[in-house]
Every structure is written in structure tokens, then in C-alpha cells.
Amino acid sequence: LFNTLAAVRVKLNTMLLYSRSSRAMNISTSGILRLNRSATYARSINASVSRKSFCLAADSKILEKSSVQTPKHTIQVLDENGKDVTPRPVYQPDPAAVQSKHSKIFASDTSGGTMSDFYSTTYQTTTNASFAGAFTRSLFGSGSVSIGSQSIMESMSEEIEDPSSKRDNSISLSDVQVKREEVKELIQEEMLDDMVDLYLVESDTLCLLDMPAISVSVDSMEAESVKERNSRYTELCKNRTGNDKYMGRSMQTFNGASKTKEVQSEAITMADAATIANNWDMYDSFCSAGQGEVDLSTDTDKASIAEMIHQNHGPTRTMERTMSVISSSTIVSSSSSRMEMEPFVVPSESKPDPELILQSEEFQQHLFVMERIILENIYQPKLAAYRQLPTLEGMVLLEESSLDEEGPPTPALERLWSFSCELTTGRNVSSMAWNKRNPDLLAVGYGQFAFKDQKPGLVCCWSLKNPSWPERIFTCQSGVTALDFSASSASMLAVGMHDGTIATYNVQSREKTPVIDSSDCVHKHTSPVWQVRWINHERALSGEDKGEALISVSADGRISKWFLRKDLMKLKRTRNDRFKRQVGEKERKSEALISRQAPGLCFDFHPTDSNIYLAGTEEGHIHKCSCSYNEQFLETYQAHKGPLYRITWSPFCSDVFLSCSSDWTIQLWRQDLFTPVLGFMSTQRAVYDVMWSPKWATVFGAVNEGRMEIWDLGASILDPTIVNPASPGVKLTSLLFATETDCVLVGDSDGQVSVYQLKNFTAGEGTQVGTLEDIIGSTLASQL
Amino acid sequence: MAEVEETLKRIQSQKGVQGIIIVNAEGIPIKTTLDNSSTVQYAGLIHQLVMKARSTVRDIDPQNDLTFLRIRSKKNEIMIAPESCVEIL
């Protein structure tokens, strides 16, 4: 390739010569260059070209160089005009290629750029033969361009040249090129001719850098000629020194004024982003990805909770409740499922409004739990004692020491805690009932007994886990006198009131209004309802009677059976058991017509046979009735001299029942005997409530005005075993045994329900029932 | 809303409760019954602990989640409900 090098040199010289000869052409070449770039530049080009011509014409000496420099100037001019300098393209089409390729030269805008390229590069580096090929092209191009420019010069003032005119140029150039070649031939006498051929072949390759070897191998074809040349050259050099033929001439080249060009680019800001992928993070994204498509409703209110995961609150708590947990947990889970997709859709967490947090259900739930836990902390020993669990906190074991000293420990009551809050103070506890399904739930009804001081009644549902505030509070129009939880649907609470209405509440919901109210019923009670009970009739006559029915007794002398329809409480069948008043033995005819109905105060269904029930009246009679007979009593037991407040069948002995009344006595009856088997009297106070213990057959509890008594018939039939006096000024009104533990609940007229634990209470071993029957038997025997 | 207020009052009035702090998800206290400096201190410290505890629980089983956290010390006990972060001393 050194041939090319030589060729370059020669060409440069020739070009210089050429340029000298055609000054105008060069100028025009520059113009053409720019024309080639873009046709739109024509007018400005013309102007600049004319300018160029003027300045160039001024100095002849510098002309050569300047003319050579024009290409460079052209570039600079472009800059001054504000035109973008097109980036020098890498691709340089071969102008020396086959004539068919001529169109390429001018068709592409890049060619103009290449020519300027060539000029500048060749000017700068003579030794750099990398553009040798390009140089020949440029020569061609220049030649062609210059000749083409002639035609353009003629039409300088004319329009922008079209591609067609370009083509014309190319066509003319083709002619020119022929001439060029001829001219070239003349010039390149000494050079080898195969240069042209070479270029023709390899027109497509881009030669970016080509450092030709200065030496040629001995084997190559050119070796001979190269050697010859070399020898000639050395000879020439030798001859040169004294030879007149050769003249040393110095040249000075101008260094183009360099201009610094600055480019500024925006700093690339780098930010480090890191994230930790936890196990659950991936799980979350996975889950929310699946849910994101399902639920796209963006609830902005719920977006307040930014936390993503919340599956279920309720079941995680070990305490199982029938009440609010179920309903609120569904709310929580639904809201959380909607919220789970929120962070997926909106990656940035929206800052939750504090107010929304406070209002949210979950927050309430948390507060709820929190309160429970705190109370548990406070009441833990008591609650543990209630549930008969060992107490924590490393309490001093007192029992052991005390047990050693005394003999058989005396049974005693220990007061654990009491359910009360400021809402209930001052109210009279009238009835209490355990929830059938959740033994921790207690419903307490508050209402006055006496007619005089009536205030709106209150029903509170207490939970054992929170003795300081009831879970549910229902206010009723009039005093509550009776309560019972349903067994089939454990959240239904039937409430009987002083004005005769019966209402049922759903304790699961947080509504304050009863589900059903009997106030619209035709046959409703007109007097206070003293007792309500849900009874499950297994043996029913017709299909409608099956299931649970609500039985109520009221002071208007009726025991009614209620059925609950969908929305209203309907009195399906009234069993008008009218309690006929028996005015002693005499029956006056006139009064027989006005058969007053004795107010009923209590009733109790037989534990096994749900058709038989006992009813107690205000007159002291106990009537045994049957559901099938509406008009007649089966039996009547008369012993009491005052209104009967309570009748209960024994849960263990199906023949035995207890009754208590305001005549200070508690009577124990057997079904077939018309006189009580045993009577108990301890104080001269009206006994308000009596209840059999659910655990021991011989034990029952009684409450009279001043104190609470636990009787154990196995121990003594004359005296109560445990006596617990009430606080002064407070009357005890109701009693309830806890079903699973040894605790007794006592309600008083101050609104407190105190929980007592029976301590050291063993009612003897052996079958309790047998004991009871033995007692009865022995008593009867002794009476005979 | 009123229920929430009532519950808060009841909790506050219980024997042994020193104070209540309610913190949002970013650890900024919303409501407090303690003084400002302790609130800020507690909120900052507890928040990190809750994050860590929750991360621990969920790492073991991603379907699980932290429901309650109790820290019992010699002098007192801190109870944290982590959802919207209620802390009660």
C-alpha cells in the first residue's frame, strides 16, 4: 500500500496544482459541497460563496493555501451561519466506483461532507494514507464537482437544485470523470496503474485506519519496481545536493485558527437503589398481584391503612365469642382484601389521615383487644380463679399453710369481682342469663320491680373478659323484668318488660334496637312480663310447633307462647291459662263469673318432658299444667302464703322442684306429693330467687333481701351452709350459678353483679341424686 | 368514632395505665396522652421494634402476621397493637 502513499503525495501536489489553476472552481466546489448537503442551503450558499470568492481573490499568495483551506472554511462558515455541522459520516461512498454508482455521490448528503472531510484530512496529514482511496475519490469528486459547478455557476442565481439537477451533475460528472482519468493518466506517469483497479474492487469496505507498511516483502510483485524506485530515489537524493535541477524550497503552512468548542451535557445522576426482599415481601407481591386484577375498586377511604397484610383478626384470638367478632372480622377481612391490592396498584403509600385511622374498624378492634388485655392484667388472678386455673405472678401459696392448721376447711365464698359501671349504678338487677353457646357472656337486665319507680330499663351484655364495661348496652322503654337467651340461635336474647312488651335483641349486631317487638301484637301482655323462656318442643303436634318457642308469663294471668315469624312476632297460639282465683273454699256465684285471673309470676318447664310445666302465681299456688291442655291445670300445689317468685325443677332429680316466695320460705316438693317435702327458712325476709346448683344435686342457692345463702342438703337441712350478707342498704335480688365453674353471681339493687367463688366446697361424694332422694325419703319417713 | 373515644378513655382510666400513644404507619404519633418528648422517643423506638418483630414473624411463615406485642420489664409493661400502632404503657 505504499504505492498508495506515494499516490497520495502526488495527488496532493496535483490537487494543489489543480487548485491553483482553478480558483473559482474551488470556490464553487465549496458551494457545491454545501449544495450537496442540502438543497435548501442554495441561496445562502450562493451568498457565502460569493463572499468567499471576494476574500480569496484578495490575496493571491495565500490563495493556494486558503483555497486548500476553503473546505475547512466552508465548514466554519457553516457554523457561523448557525447551521448545524452535519456529523462527518463514516460511510464514504466510492466516487471512483463504476459509473452506475455516480448517483450515490450526490444522492446522499453525506458525500459533500466526505469531500470536506477529505480536504481537511489530507491537508492535515500527508502521511496518513488512510484516506488514500478517499482522496482519489475526492479528487474525482472535486474534479467532477468543479466541473459540475460550472454548470451551476451559470445558474447560480437560479433555484435550488433538485435531485434531478444533481443527477445532471452526476451525468456530467461521468463525462468529467472520464476526462479526469485521462488527466490522471498524464500525471501519474511514474506510478503504477493498478491503483485504479484496486479501488474499483473494494468500494464497500470502510477503511478507518490504514497504516500502510513502509516496507514491502521481497516476494511481492511490486518488489522489483519498489526496489527500482528506491534505488532511483536514493540516486536522486544523491544528485540533488549539487544539482541545479532541484531547488530547495520552503513552505510555511498556516495552522488553522483553532477554536475550542465546548459541549456540556447534563450530569448523569446516579442513584443507588436497594431493597431487601423478605420472605413475606415476595409472598405479599405474589398475593397482591393475583388480587389486583380481581378487585379494582379503589376505595380511598380504606387507603388510609397502608399496612398490607391483615388476614383475620378474630380467629387468631383464642377466646371465641359469638358476638361481635364474627361480624367485625368479616368487615376487617373484606376491607383488608381491598387494601391488599392498593399497594400493588399504587406503589407509593398514601399517607393515612390520622382521623381515618382513628375511625377505622381495625383500630377499634385493636383498642378492644388492648382493653381486654389490660383488664386481664388487672383481673388476672380473679379470672384465673374463676376458671379454676392456677394464678400467675408467683403468688404466695397461702392455702397450704392454712390447710395444715385447720381441719376440714369450711366452705366459704370469695368475692372475685363485680360487673358494674356507671351506667348501671342505681339500677336494680332484675334478671340474669347466661348465653347458651358462649359461657363467658352474661346478659343482665335492669329494671325496677315496684310499680312506683319505673325508669327506662337497661339490658347489658357483659363479658367475663371485661368486667368494667359491658359489651352491649340496650336501652328499653320500660324496666326489664325477664331475660333469656335462645338456645337454637345463640345470639337472640328475649327481654320481657314491665309494660308487657317482649322484645328480642340480636346481640351480635351493634344495633340498639330490638329485632322484634311485641308491642304491636294484638294479644300482647298488658302487665309486666315476669319470666320469659325459650323452650324447645321436641314432640310437637304439628310441624309448625317444632323448634323453639318463647314462653312468657305475665301478671295479667296468661302464659303465652310466641312464635317468631320473619319480621314480626306473632302470637301463634295463645294458651290462656287463666289462673282462677280460689277464694278459699267458698265460691260465690257472682264472683265465679268474674273469674279474675291471678297474675302469674314464674314458671318452669320440666327438664325432660317439655309438655309439662309448673307455674306459680301471686297467690301462692303452684299449678302443674300441660301444653296440650289450655283450660285446665293438671295439679295444683298449695303451700305458700305469698307470691311465688321462683319455681325450678331440679336438674338431677326429675321429680323434685323448689319454690321460693315472699313468705320467707323455700319449699322442696316432689311431683306426686301435694305437700312440700321440705321447707327451708332462715331469715324473715322474702326470698327473691332460688336456683339449683348445676353441679351438685343437693345444693341450691337462695337470695333474700339481706343475704345470699347456699344450702347443701347433704350437710344440713336446717341451715344454709354458706351465708353471705349483702352490703348494707343493698338488696340482693337475683342469683345465678355459673355452669362450668364453682361460681355464683348475685345481682343487687345497686346495679352490681358480684361474682363469688365457692371455695372449699365439696358436697360429698357419691351420687348426689341418690343423696337427695335419700334425704327426701328419710324426711318423708320421719313425717309419717 | 365516639366508641373509640370512649374506649380510649376507659383504657386510660384503668388502674396502672400510664399513657396511650397512637402512631400511624410511618411512626409518627397521632395521639398521645404523654408528654411530647417521651412520646417522640417511644414512637421512634417502638416503631423499629414492631417492624423487626413483624418481619421476623412473617419471614417464618408469610401467611402469618403480628397481632400483638407485649414487652414486660422490671418496672412496667409496654403493649403494642401493631396494625395502626397503639401503644399503651
GROMACS .gro file of N, CA and C in nm, chain A residues 278-281 283-284 305-307 309-313 316 349-355 357-360 362-364 366-371 373-379 393 466 468-470 510 512, chain B residues 1 3-8 10-11 14-17 20 22-26 28 30-31 51 54-56 58-68 70 72 77 79-84 86-88:
model
  294
  278ASN      N    1  -3.778  -0.976   5.158
  278ASN     CA    2  -3.801  -1.076   5.261
  278ASN      C    3  -3.888  -1.186   5.206
  279ASN      N    4  -3.898  -1.284   5.287
  279ASN     CA    5  -3.984  -1.396   5.250
  279ASN      C    6  -4.128  -1.350   5.231
  280TRP      N    7  -4.167  -1.266   5.324
  280TRP     CA    8  -4.306  -1.226   5.319
  280TRP      C    9  -4.330  -1.118   5.217
  281ASP      N   10  -4.227  -1.045   5.186
  281ASP     CA   11  -4.239  -0.944   5.082
  281ASP      C   12  -4.276  -1.008   4.950
  283TYR      N   13  -4.406  -1.295   4.915
  283TYR     CA   14  -4.538  -1.355   4.927
  283TYR      C   15  -4.646  -1.250   4.908
  284ASP      N   16  -4.623  -1.135   4.963
  284ASP     CA   17  -4.720  -1.027   4.950
  284ASP      C   18  -4.739  -0.987   4.807
  305ILE      N   19  -5.524   0.290   5.557
  305ILE     CA   20  -5.440   0.190   5.620
  305ILE      C   21  -5.337   0.147   5.518
  306ALA      N   22  -5.215   0.180   5.545
  306ALA     CA   23  -5.112   0.147   5.448
  306ALA      C   24  -5.058   0.008   5.467
  307GLU      N   25  -5.085  -0.049   5.580
  307GLU     CA   26  -5.033  -0.182   5.602
  307GLU      C   27  -5.101  -0.279   5.508
  309ILE      N   28  -5.085  -0.637   5.511
  309ILE     CA   29  -5.130  -0.771   5.544
  309ILE      C   30  -5.224  -0.767   5.662
  310HIS      N   31  -5.336  -0.821   5.641
  310HIS     CA   32  -5.425  -0.841   5.754
  310HIS      C   33  -5.527  -0.945   5.717
  311GLN      N   34  -5.503  -1.061   5.762
  311GLN     CA   35  -5.596  -1.165   5.718
  311GLN      C   36  -5.718  -1.171   5.805
  312ASN      N   37  -5.697  -1.218   5.923
  312ASN     CA   38  -5.815  -1.232   6.009
  312ASN      C   39  -5.778  -1.195   6.150
  313HIS      N   40  -5.858  -1.115   6.205
  313HIS     CA   41  -5.833  -1.081   6.345
  313HIS      C   42  -5.895  -1.184   6.436
  316THR      N   43  -5.769  -1.551   6.531
  316THR     CA   44  -5.638  -1.566   6.594
  316THR      C   45  -5.649  -1.554   6.744
  349GLU      N   46  -4.704   0.468   4.903
  349GLU     CA   47  -4.806   0.462   5.007
  349GLU      C   48  -4.866   0.599   5.026
  350SER      N   49  -4.994   0.599   5.030
  350SER     CA   50  -5.060   0.726   5.059
  350SER      C   51  -5.061   0.745   5.209
  351LYS      N   52  -5.028   0.861   5.250
  351LYS     CA   53  -5.017   0.883   5.392
  351LYS      C   54  -5.155   0.881   5.454
  352PRO      N   55  -5.175   0.798   5.548
  352PRO     CA   56  -5.310   0.786   5.602
  352PRO      C   57  -5.346   0.904   5.689
  353ASP      N   58  -5.466   0.941   5.676
  353ASP     CA   59  -5.516   1.051   5.755
  353ASP      C   60  -5.532   1.003   5.898
  354PRO      N   61  -5.486   1.079   5.991
  354PRO     CA   62  -5.498   1.035   6.130
  354PRO      C   63  -5.642   1.013   6.170
  355GLU      N   64  -5.728   1.096   6.117
  355GLU     CA   65  -5.866   1.080   6.155
  355GLU      C   66  -5.920   0.947   6.107
  357ILE      N   67  -5.761   0.686   6.058
  357ILE     CA   68  -5.708   0.575   6.138
  357ILE      C   69  -5.795   0.558   6.261
  358LEU      N   70  -5.822   0.670   6.322
  358LEU     CA   71  -5.896   0.659   6.446
  358LEU      C   72  -6.034   0.604   6.423
  359GLN      N   73  -6.084   0.628   6.306
  359GLN     CA   74  -6.219   0.582   6.283
  359GLN      C   75  -6.226   0.441   6.229
  360SER      N   76  -6.116   0.390   6.191
  360SER     CA   77  -6.124   0.265   6.119
  360SER      C   78  -6.166   0.152   6.211
  362GLU      N   79  -6.042  -0.139   6.218
  362GLU     CA   80  -5.931  -0.214   6.272
  362GLU      C   81  -5.878  -0.148   6.396
  363PHE      N   82  -5.879  -0.020   6.394
  363PHE     CA   83  -5.832   0.049   6.512
  363PHE      C   84  -5.921   0.018   6.630
  364GLN      N   85  -6.047   0.017   6.603
  364GLN     CA   86  -6.138  -0.015   6.713
  364GLN      C   87  -6.114  -0.155   6.764
  366HIS      N   88  -5.842  -0.308   6.758
  366HIS     CA   89  -5.720  -0.310   6.837
  366HIS      C   90  -5.740  -0.254   6.975
  367LEU      N   91  -5.816  -0.148   6.979
  367LEU     CA   92  -5.842  -0.091   7.110
  367LEU      C   93  -5.917  -0.190   7.197
  368PHE      N   94  -6.006  -0.258   7.133
  368PHE     CA   95  -6.084  -0.359   7.202
  368PHE      C   96  -5.993  -0.464   7.264
  369VAL      N   97  -5.904  -0.512   7.180
  369VAL     CA   98  -5.812  -0.614   7.229
  369VAL      C   99  -5.725  -0.558   7.339
  370MET      N  100  -5.683  -0.437   7.316
  370MET     CA  101  -5.594  -0.375   7.412
  370MET      C  102  -5.661  -0.362   7.548
  371GLU      N  103  -5.784  -0.320   7.541
  371GLU     CA  104  -5.855  -0.303   7.667
  371GLU      C  105  -5.870  -0.436   7.738
  373ILE      N  106  -5.682  -0.682   7.722
  373ILE     CA  107  -5.556  -0.730   7.775
  373ILE      C  108  -5.520  -0.657   7.902
  374ILE      N  109  -5.547  -0.530   7.901
  374ILE     CA  110  -5.515  -0.455   8.022
  374ILE      C  111  -5.598  -0.504   8.138
  375LEU      N  112  -5.723  -0.526   8.108
  375LEU     CA  113  -5.808  -0.573   8.215
  375LEU      C  114  -5.767  -0.711   8.259
  376GLU      N  115  -5.722  -0.785   8.165
  376GLU     CA  116  -5.676  -0.918   8.203
  376GLU      C  117  -5.558  -0.906   8.297
  377ASN      N  118  -5.476  -0.811   8.267
  377ASN     CA  119  -5.364  -0.788   8.358
  377ASN      C  120  -5.411  -0.759   8.498
  378ILE      N  121  -5.514  -0.677   8.502
  378ILE     CA  122  -5.560  -0.636   8.634
  378ILE      C  123  -5.634  -0.748   8.704
  379TYR      N  124  -5.716  -0.811   8.628
  379TYR     CA  125  -5.804  -0.909   8.690
  379TYR      C  126  -5.753  -1.051   8.680
  393GLU      N  127  -4.800  -1.495   8.848
  393GLU     CA  128  -4.732  -1.392   8.925
  393GLU      C  129  -4.675  -1.444   9.055
  466ASN      N  130  -6.422  -0.853   8.043
  466ASN     CA  131  -6.420  -0.709   8.063
  466ASN      C  132  -6.522  -0.675   8.170
  468SER      N  133  -6.546  -0.423   8.345
  468SER     CA  134  -6.570  -0.283   8.375
  468SER      C  135  -6.662  -0.215   8.276
  469TRP      N  136  -6.685  -0.279   8.165
  469TRP     CA  137  -6.773  -0.214   8.068
  469TRP      C  138  -6.847  -0.322   7.990
  470PRO      N  139  -6.975  -0.308   7.979
  470PRO     CA  140  -7.047  -0.413   7.907
  470PRO      C  141  -7.019  -0.408   7.757
  510ARG      N  142  -7.450  -0.454   6.643
  510ARG     CA  143  -7.432  -0.342   6.734
  510ARG      C  144  -7.553  -0.250   6.736
  512LYS      N  145  -7.896  -0.093   6.841
  512LYS     CA  146  -7.954  -0.070   6.972
  512LYS      C  147  -8.101  -0.103   6.977
  785MET      N  148  -6.694   0.628   6.604
  785MET     CA  149  -6.594   0.729   6.642
  785MET      C  150  -6.604   0.761   6.790
  787GLU      N  151  -6.731   0.569   6.998
  787GLU     CA  152  -6.696   0.448   7.073
  787GLU      C  153  -6.547   0.441   7.094
  788VAL      N  154  -6.477   0.481   6.990
  788VAL     CA  155  -6.332   0.478   7.001
  788VAL      C  156  -6.286   0.569   7.112
  789GLU      N  157  -6.345   0.688   7.116
  789GLU     CA  158  -6.307   0.782   7.220
  789GLU      C  159  -6.338   0.726   7.358
  790GLU      N  160  -6.454   0.664   7.366
  790GLU     CA  161  -6.493   0.609   7.496
  790GLU      C  162  -6.398   0.500   7.540
  791THR      N  163  -6.367   0.414   7.443
  791THR     CA  164  -6.278   0.305   7.478
  791THR      C  165  -6.143   0.359   7.523
  792LEU      N  166  -6.096   0.459   7.451
  792LEU     CA  167  -5.969   0.518   7.488
  792LEU      C  168  -5.974   0.576   7.629
  794ARG      N  169  -6.168   0.485   7.866
  794ARG     CA  170  -6.178   0.379   7.966
  794ARG      C  171  -6.042   0.317   7.990
  795ILE      N  172  -5.973   0.297   7.882
  795ILE     CA  173  -5.841   0.237   7.899
  795ILE      C  174  -5.752   0.329   7.980
  798GLN      N  175  -5.804   0.314   8.347
  798GLN     CA  176  -5.778   0.191   8.421
  798GLN      C  177  -5.659   0.211   8.512
  799LYS      N  178  -5.663   0.135   8.616
  799LYS     CA  179  -5.555   0.145   8.712
  799LYS      C  180  -5.428   0.091   8.649
  800GLY      N  181  -5.322   0.164   8.662
  800GLY     CA  182  -5.194   0.114   8.616
  800GLY      C  183  -5.156   0.158   8.476
  801VAL      N  184  -5.245   0.225   8.406
  801VAL     CA  185  -5.211   0.266   8.270
  801VAL      C  186  -5.144   0.402   8.277
  804ILE      N  187  -5.118   0.641   7.667
  804ILE     CA  188  -5.150   0.577   7.540
  804ILE      C  189  -5.088   0.659   7.428
  806ILE      N  190  -5.083   0.669   7.004
  806ILE     CA  191  -5.133   0.613   6.879
  806ILE      C  192  -5.042   0.664   6.767
  807VAL      N  193  -4.988   0.569   6.694
  807VAL     CA  194  -4.885   0.600   6.596
  807VAL      C  195  -4.934   0.551   6.460
  808ASN      N  196  -4.907   0.627   6.358
  808ASN     CA  197  -4.952   0.580   6.227
  808ASN      C  198  -4.846   0.489   6.164
  809ALA      N  199  -4.868   0.456   6.043
  809ALA     CA  200  -4.785   0.351   5.984
  809ALA      C  201  -4.640   0.394   5.965
  810GLU      N  202  -4.617   0.524   5.961
  810GLU     CA  203  -4.479   0.567   5.940
  810GLU      C  204  -4.407   0.599   6.070
  812ILE      N  205  -4.521   0.814   6.304
  812ILE     CA  206  -4.545   0.949   6.353
  812ILE      C  207  -4.663   0.943   6.449
  814ILE      N  208  -4.987   1.014   6.637
  814ILE     CA  209  -5.107   1.090   6.605
  814ILE      C  210  -5.170   1.145   6.731
  815LYS      N  211  -5.178   1.058   6.830
  815LYS     CA  212  -5.249   1.098   6.950
  815LYS      C  213  -5.171   1.044   7.068
  835MET      N  214  -4.147  -0.317   6.353
  835MET     CA  215  -4.111  -0.359   6.218
  835MET      C  216  -4.028  -0.487   6.222
  838ARG      N  217  -4.243  -0.785   6.329
  838ARG     CA  218  -4.332  -0.829   6.221
  838ARG      C  219  -4.253  -0.900   6.111
  839SER      N  220  -4.139  -0.843   6.080
  839SER     CA  221  -4.057  -0.907   5.977
  839SER      C  222  -4.019  -1.048   6.020
  840THR      N  223  -3.986  -1.063   6.144
  840THR     CA  224  -3.949  -1.194   6.194
  840THR      C  225  -4.064  -1.293   6.180
  842ARG      N  226  -4.318  -1.285   5.993
  842ARG     CA  227  -4.360  -1.315   5.856
  842ARG      C  228  -4.254  -1.390   5.779
  843ASP      N  229  -4.132  -1.373   5.819
  843ASP     CA  230  -4.028  -1.449   5.750
  843ASP      C  231  -4.044  -1.597   5.775
  844ILE      N  232  -4.086  -1.627   5.893
  844ILE     CA  233  -4.101  -1.768   5.926
  844ILE      C  234  -4.217  -1.827   5.847
  845ASP      N  235  -4.324  -1.753   5.846
  845ASP     CA  236  -4.440  -1.800   5.771
  845ASP      C  237  -4.508  -1.680   5.709
  846PRO      N  238  -4.502  -1.665   5.580
  846PRO     CA  239  -4.554  -1.541   5.521
  846PRO      C  240  -4.702  -1.521   5.542
  847GLN      N  241  -4.773  -1.626   5.571
  847GLN     CA  242  -4.916  -1.606   5.588
  847GLN      C  243  -4.950  -1.561   5.727
  848ASN      N  244  -4.852  -1.562   5.812
  848ASN     CA  245  -4.875  -1.522   5.949
  848ASN      C  246  -4.859  -1.371   5.959
  849ASP      N  247  -4.906  -1.318   6.068
  849ASP     CA  248  -4.880  -1.176   6.089
  849ASP      C  249  -4.884  -1.145   6.237
  850LEU      N  250  -4.819  -1.036   6.271
  850LEU     CA  251  -4.809  -0.999   6.410
  850LEU      C  252  -4.941  -0.939   6.455
  851THR      N  253  -4.997  -0.990   6.563
  851THR     CA  254  -5.121  -0.932   6.613
  851THR      C  255  -5.100  -0.851   6.739
  852PHE      N  256  -5.008  -0.892   6.821
  852PHE     CA  257  -4.992  -0.818   6.944
  852PHE      C  258  -4.851  -0.839   6.995
  854ARG      N  259  -4.610  -0.769   7.347
  854ARG     CA  260  -4.604  -0.722   7.485
  854ARG      C  261  -4.463  -0.732   7.533
  856ARG      N  262  -4.252  -0.696   7.868
  856ARG     CA  263  -4.266  -0.681   8.013
  856ARG      C  264  -4.127  -0.658   8.071
  861GLU      N  265  -4.478  -0.239   8.172
  861GLU     CA  266  -4.508  -0.326   8.059
  861GLU      C  267  -4.558  -0.240   7.943
  863MET      N  268  -4.749  -0.249   7.582
  863MET     CA  269  -4.833  -0.332   7.498
  863MET      C  270  -4.853  -0.262   7.366
  864ILE      N  271  -4.828  -0.335   7.261
  864ILE     CA  272  -4.833  -0.273   7.129
  864ILE      C  273  -4.928  -0.353   7.041
  865ALA      N  274  -5.025  -0.281   6.985
  865ALA     CA  275  -5.111  -0.343   6.885
  865ALA      C  276  -5.065  -0.290   6.750
  866PRO      N  277  -5.010  -0.372   6.667
  866PRO     CA  278  -4.930  -0.316   6.558
  866PRO      C  279  -5.003  -0.265   6.436
  867GLU      N  280  -5.127  -0.288   6.425
  867GLU     CA  281  -5.186  -0.252   6.295
  867GLU      C  282  -5.174  -0.104   6.266
  868SER      N  283  -5.237  -0.026   6.346
  868SER     CA  284  -5.210   0.116   6.329
  868SER      C  285  -5.138   0.165   6.451
  870VAL      N  286  -5.104   0.106   6.824
  870VAL     CA  287  -5.145   0.167   6.950
  870VAL      C  288  -5.054   0.112   7.056
  871GLU      N  289  -5.000   0.200   7.135
  871GLU     CA  290  -4.912   0.151   7.241
  871GLU      C  291  -4.963   0.201   7.373
  872ILE      N  292  -4.959   0.113   7.466
  872ILE     CA  293  -5.008   0.150   7.598
  872ILE      C  294  -4.904   0.109   7.698
   0.00000   0.00000   0.00000
